[in-house]
PDB file of C-alpha atoms in Angstrom:
ATOM      1  CA  UNK R   1     -25.537  13.077 -31.383  1.00  0.00           C
ATOM      2  CA  UNK R   2     -26.668  10.466 -28.664  1.00  0.00           C
ATOM      3  CA  UNK R   3     -25.048   7.274 -29.135  1.00  0.00           C
ATOM      4  CA  UNK R   4     -22.171   6.882 -31.775  1.00  0.00           C
ATOM      5  CA  UNK R   5     -18.876   6.943 -30.300  1.00  0.00           C
ATOM      6  CA  UNK R   6     -19.545   9.612 -27.581  1.00  0.00           C
ATOM      7  CA  UNK R   7     -16.075   9.403 -26.036  1.00  0.00           C
ATOM      8  CA  UNK R   8     -15.953  12.814 -24.629  1.00  0.00           C
ATOM      9  CA  UNK R   9     -19.301  12.798 -22.978  1.00  0.00           C
ATOM     10  CA  UNK R  10     -18.476   9.203 -21.568  1.00  0.00           C
ATOM     11  CA  UNK R  11     -15.047  10.316 -20.337  1.00  0.00           C
ATOM     12  CA  UNK R  12     -16.508  13.289 -18.621  1.00  0.00           C
ATOM     13  CA  UNK R  13     -18.850  11.303 -17.005  1.00  0.00           C
ATOM     14  CA  UNK R  14     -15.983   9.351 -15.549  1.00  0.00           C
ATOM     15  CA  UNK R  15     -16.564   6.070 -17.659  1.00  0.00           C
ATOM     16  CA  UNK R  16     -13.343   4.193 -18.203  1.00  0.00           C
ATOM     17  CA  UNK R  17     -12.976   4.240 -22.216  1.00  0.00           C
ATOM     18  CA  UNK R  18     -11.255   1.071 -23.391  1.00  0.00           C
ATOM     19  CA  UNK R  19     -10.476   1.387 -27.053  1.00  0.00           C
ATOM     20  CA  UNK R  20      -9.201  -1.250 -29.593  1.00  0.00           C
ATOM     21  CA  UNK R  21      -9.752  -2.020 -33.181  1.00  0.00           C
ATOM     22  CA  UNK R  22     -13.115  -2.990 -34.455  1.00  0.00           C
ATOM     23  CA  UNK R  23     -11.823  -6.020 -36.266  1.00  0.00           C
ATOM     24  CA  UNK R  24     -13.384  -7.792 -38.186  1.00  0.00           C
ATOM     25  CA  UNK R  25     -15.570  -4.877 -39.255  1.00  0.00           C
ATOM     26  CA  UNK R  26     -12.543  -2.593 -39.915  1.00  0.00           C
ATOM     27  CA  UNK R  27      -8.860  -3.521 -40.467  1.00  0.00           C
ATOM     28  CA  UNK R  28      -6.711  -4.087 -37.311  1.00  0.00           C
ATOM     29  CA  UNK R  29      -4.821  -0.890 -36.955  1.00  0.00           C
ATOM     30  CA  UNK R  30      -4.203   0.589 -33.693  1.00  0.00           C
ATOM     31  CA  UNK R  31      -2.500   3.540 -35.263  1.00  0.00           C
ATOM     32  CA  UNK R  32      -5.629   4.388 -37.425  1.00  0.00           C
ATOM     33  CA  UNK R  33      -7.739   3.839 -34.104  1.00  0.00           C
ATOM     34  CA  UNK R  34      -5.646   6.443 -32.264  1.00  0.00           C
ATOM     35  CA  UNK R  35      -6.036   8.638 -35.348  1.00  0.00           C
ATOM     36  CA  UNK R  36      -9.766   8.355 -35.308  1.00  0.00           C
ATOM     37  CA  UNK R  37     -10.083   8.728 -31.575  1.00  0.00           C
ATOM     38  CA  UNK R  38      -8.278  12.165 -31.653  1.00  0.00           C
ATOM     39  CA  UNK R  39      -9.517  13.532 -34.998  1.00  0.00           C
ATOM     40  CA  UNK R  40     -12.948  11.778 -35.454  1.00  0.00           C
ATOM     41  CA  UNK R  41     -12.044  11.462 -39.129  1.00  0.00           C
ATOM     42  CA  UNK R  42     -11.800   8.701 -41.729  1.00  0.00           C
ATOM     43  CA  UNK R  43      -8.460   7.415 -43.150  1.00  0.00           C
ATOM     44  CA  UNK R  44      -8.744   9.949 -46.063  1.00  0.00           C
ATOM     45  CA  UNK R  45      -9.069  12.824 -43.654  1.00  0.00           C
ATOM     46  CA  UNK R  46     -12.890  13.435 -43.748  1.00  0.00           C
ATOM     47  CA  UNK R  47     -14.921  15.168 -42.591  1.00  0.00           C
ATOM     48  CA  UNK R  48     -12.628  17.988 -42.403  1.00  0.00           C
ATOM     49  CA  UNK R  49     -13.546  19.121 -38.766  1.00  0.00           C
ATOM     50  CA  UNK R  50     -14.407  15.384 -37.824  1.00  0.00           C
ATOM     51  CA  UNK R  51     -17.428  13.421 -37.214  1.00  0.00           C
ATOM     52  CA  UNK R  52     -18.991  14.908 -33.952  1.00  0.00           C
ATOM     53  CA  UNK R  53     -15.817  16.933 -33.314  1.00  0.00           C
ATOM     54  CA  UNK R  54     -16.820  17.865 -29.672  1.00  0.00           C
ATOM     55  CA  UNK R  55     -16.329  14.075 -28.841  1.00  0.00           C
ATOM     56  CA  UNK R  56     -12.556  13.927 -29.671  1.00  0.00           C
ATOM     57  CA  UNK R  57     -10.314  12.632 -27.253  1.00  0.00           C
ATOM     58  CA  UNK R  58      -6.874  14.422 -26.659  1.00  0.00           C
ATOM     59  CA  UNK R  59      -3.740  12.378 -27.418  1.00  0.00           C
ATOM     60  CA  UNK R  60      -3.149  11.870 -23.716  1.00  0.00           C
ATOM     61  CA  UNK R  61      -6.588  10.451 -23.311  1.00  0.00           C
ATOM     62  CA  UNK R  62      -6.536   7.935 -26.424  1.00  0.00           C
ATOM     63  CA  UNK R  63      -3.348   6.528 -25.428  1.00  0.00           C
ATOM     64  CA  UNK R  64      -4.426   5.266 -22.015  1.00  0.00           C
ATOM     65  CA  UNK R  65      -7.659   4.071 -23.465  1.00  0.00           C
ATOM     66  CA  UNK R  66      -5.860   1.558 -25.879  1.00  0.00           C
ATOM     67  CA  UNK R  67      -3.340   0.466 -23.329  1.00  0.00           C
ATOM     68  CA  UNK R  68      -4.177   0.479 -19.626  1.00  0.00           C
ATOM     69  CA  UNK R  69      -8.106   0.942 -19.962  1.00  0.00           C
ATOM     70  CA  UNK R  70      -8.013  -1.941 -22.473  1.00  0.00           C
ATOM     71  CA  UNK R  71      -6.096  -4.155 -20.190  1.00  0.00           C
ATOM     72  CA  UNK R  72      -8.544  -3.043 -17.231  1.00  0.00           C
ATOM     73  CA  UNK R  73     -11.587  -4.037 -19.638  1.00  0.00           C
ATOM     74  CA  UNK R  74     -10.026  -7.608 -19.957  1.00  0.00           C
ATOM     75  CA  UNK R  75      -9.400  -7.791 -16.109  1.00  0.00           C
ATOM     76  CA  UNK R  76      -5.554  -7.984 -17.182  1.00  0.00           C
ATOM     77  CA  UNK R  77      -4.450  -4.441 -15.625  1.00  0.00           C
ATOM     78  CA  UNK R  78      -2.248  -6.349 -13.154  1.00  0.00           C
ATOM     79  CA  UNK R  79      -0.084  -7.722 -15.924  1.00  0.00           C
ATOM     80  CA  UNK R  80      -0.628  -5.593 -18.949  1.00  0.00           C
ATOM     81  CA  UNK R  81      -1.397  -2.185 -20.209  1.00  0.00           C
ATOM     82  CA  UNK R  82       1.625  -0.247 -18.725  1.00  0.00           C
ATOM     83  CA  UNK R  83       5.363  -0.553 -18.545  1.00  0.00           C
ATOM     84  CA  UNK R  84       6.183  -1.505 -15.002  1.00  0.00           C
ATOM     85  CA  UNK R  85       8.338  -3.956 -13.306  1.00  0.00           C
ATOM     86  CA  UNK R  86       6.351  -7.422 -12.948  1.00  0.00           C
ATOM     87  CA  UNK R  87       4.201  -6.880 -15.849  1.00  0.00           C
ATOM     88  CA  UNK R  88       4.309  -8.557 -19.239  1.00  0.00           C
ATOM     89  CA  UNK R  89       6.766  -6.875 -21.482  1.00  0.00           C
ATOM     90  CA  UNK R  90       4.397  -6.845 -24.476  1.00  0.00           C
ATOM     91  CA  UNK R  91       5.413  -3.815 -26.411  1.00  0.00           C
ATOM     92  CA  UNK R  92       5.251  -2.161 -29.738  1.00  0.00           C
ATOM     93  CA  UNK R  93       7.896   0.356 -30.949  1.00  0.00           C
ATOM     94  CA  UNK R  94       6.838   2.737 -33.592  1.00  0.00           C
ATOM     95  CA  UNK R  95       8.665   5.160 -35.907  1.00  0.00           C
ATOM     96  CA  UNK R  96       7.172   8.410 -34.523  1.00  0.00           C
ATOM     97  CA  UNK R  97       5.999   9.931 -31.390  1.00  0.00           C
ATOM     98  CA  UNK R  98       2.193   9.735 -31.572  1.00  0.00           C
ATOM     99  CA  UNK R  99       1.814  12.342 -28.770  1.00  0.00           C
ATOM    100  CA  UNK R 100       4.021  15.209 -30.557  1.00  0.00           C
ATOM    101  CA  UNK R 101       3.899  14.550 -34.524  1.00  0.00           C
ATOM    102  CA  UNK R 102       1.496  16.592 -36.507  1.00  0.00           C
ATOM    103  CA  UNK R 103      -1.972  15.155 -36.986  1.00  0.00           C
ATOM    104  CA  UNK R 104      -1.539  14.793 -40.525  1.00  0.00           C
ATOM    105  CA  UNK R 105       1.600  12.448 -40.175  1.00  0.00           C
ATOM    106  CA  UNK R 106       0.043  10.031 -37.577  1.00  0.00           C
ATOM    107  CA  UNK R 107      -1.359   7.406 -40.361  1.00  0.00           C
ATOM    108  CA  UNK R 108       2.299   7.430 -41.708  1.00  0.00           C
ATOM    109  CA  UNK R 109       3.548   5.650 -38.463  1.00  0.00           C
ATOM    110  CA  UNK R 110       4.909   2.287 -38.918  1.00  0.00           C
ATOM    111  CA  UNK R 111       5.670  -0.416 -36.464  1.00  0.00           C
ATOM    112  CA  UNK R 112       9.532  -0.981 -36.096  1.00  0.00           C
ATOM    113  CA  UNK R 113       9.531  -3.651 -33.425  1.00  0.00           C
ATOM    114  CA  UNK R 114       7.331  -5.803 -31.420  1.00  0.00           C
ATOM    115  CA  UNK R 115       8.147  -7.599 -28.248  1.00  0.00           C
ATOM    116  CA  UNK R 116       5.917 -10.434 -26.606  1.00  0.00           C
ATOM    117  CA  UNK R 117       6.951 -11.317 -23.026  1.00  0.00           C
ATOM    118  CA  UNK R 118      10.104  -9.388 -23.611  1.00  0.00           C
ATOM    119  CA  UNK R 119      11.315 -11.391 -26.764  1.00  0.00           C
ATOM    120  CA  UNK R 120      11.504  -9.722 -30.057  1.00  0.00           C
ATOM    121  CA  UNK R 121       8.954 -11.097 -32.256  1.00  0.00           C
ATOM    122  CA  UNK R 122       9.072  -8.568 -35.157  1.00  0.00           C
ATOM    123  CA  UNK R 123      11.700  -6.350 -36.193  1.00  0.00           C
ATOM    124  CA  UNK R 124      11.242  -3.995 -39.382  1.00  0.00           C
ATOM    125  CA  UNK R 125      14.284  -4.285 -41.817  1.00  0.00           C
ATOM    126  CA  UNK R 126      16.243  -1.171 -42.072  1.00  0.00           C
ATOM    127  CA  UNK R 127      15.555   0.573 -45.457  1.00  0.00           C
TER     128      UNK R 127
END
C-alpha cells in the first residue's frame, strides 16, 4: 500500500506523473498501459476491482501522463507531448476514443495510423 504504483497519492500530492511502457519487462503497449492506469487490472481483467483500486487514475489524468507529462520528463515538452503549432507532428491515430468507450473495450483498440514529423509512417490496411 505504500509504494507500488501509488498514482493517485502522487497526483494528489502535486507530483507530475509521467507514464510509459515498462519495456523490456512488459510488452510495449501504450493502450495496455492506459487500461492498467485507469483500471489497475491485468490484461485478463484481474483482480475484479483492480489492484489497490483507490490508486486508479481517471481517463483524463492518464492521457496527459502518457503524452505531455512524458515529454516533460524527457525535457521535451517544448517540442512534443501535445498537438500545437510549432511542435513535432508525432501522432498516433487509434480506432476508438479511449476517453468514452466502455472500459471492457479499451484493449480492443487498434492503431490505425502513425505519423512522425507529420509524415505517415504506418497506415493499417482496411479490412
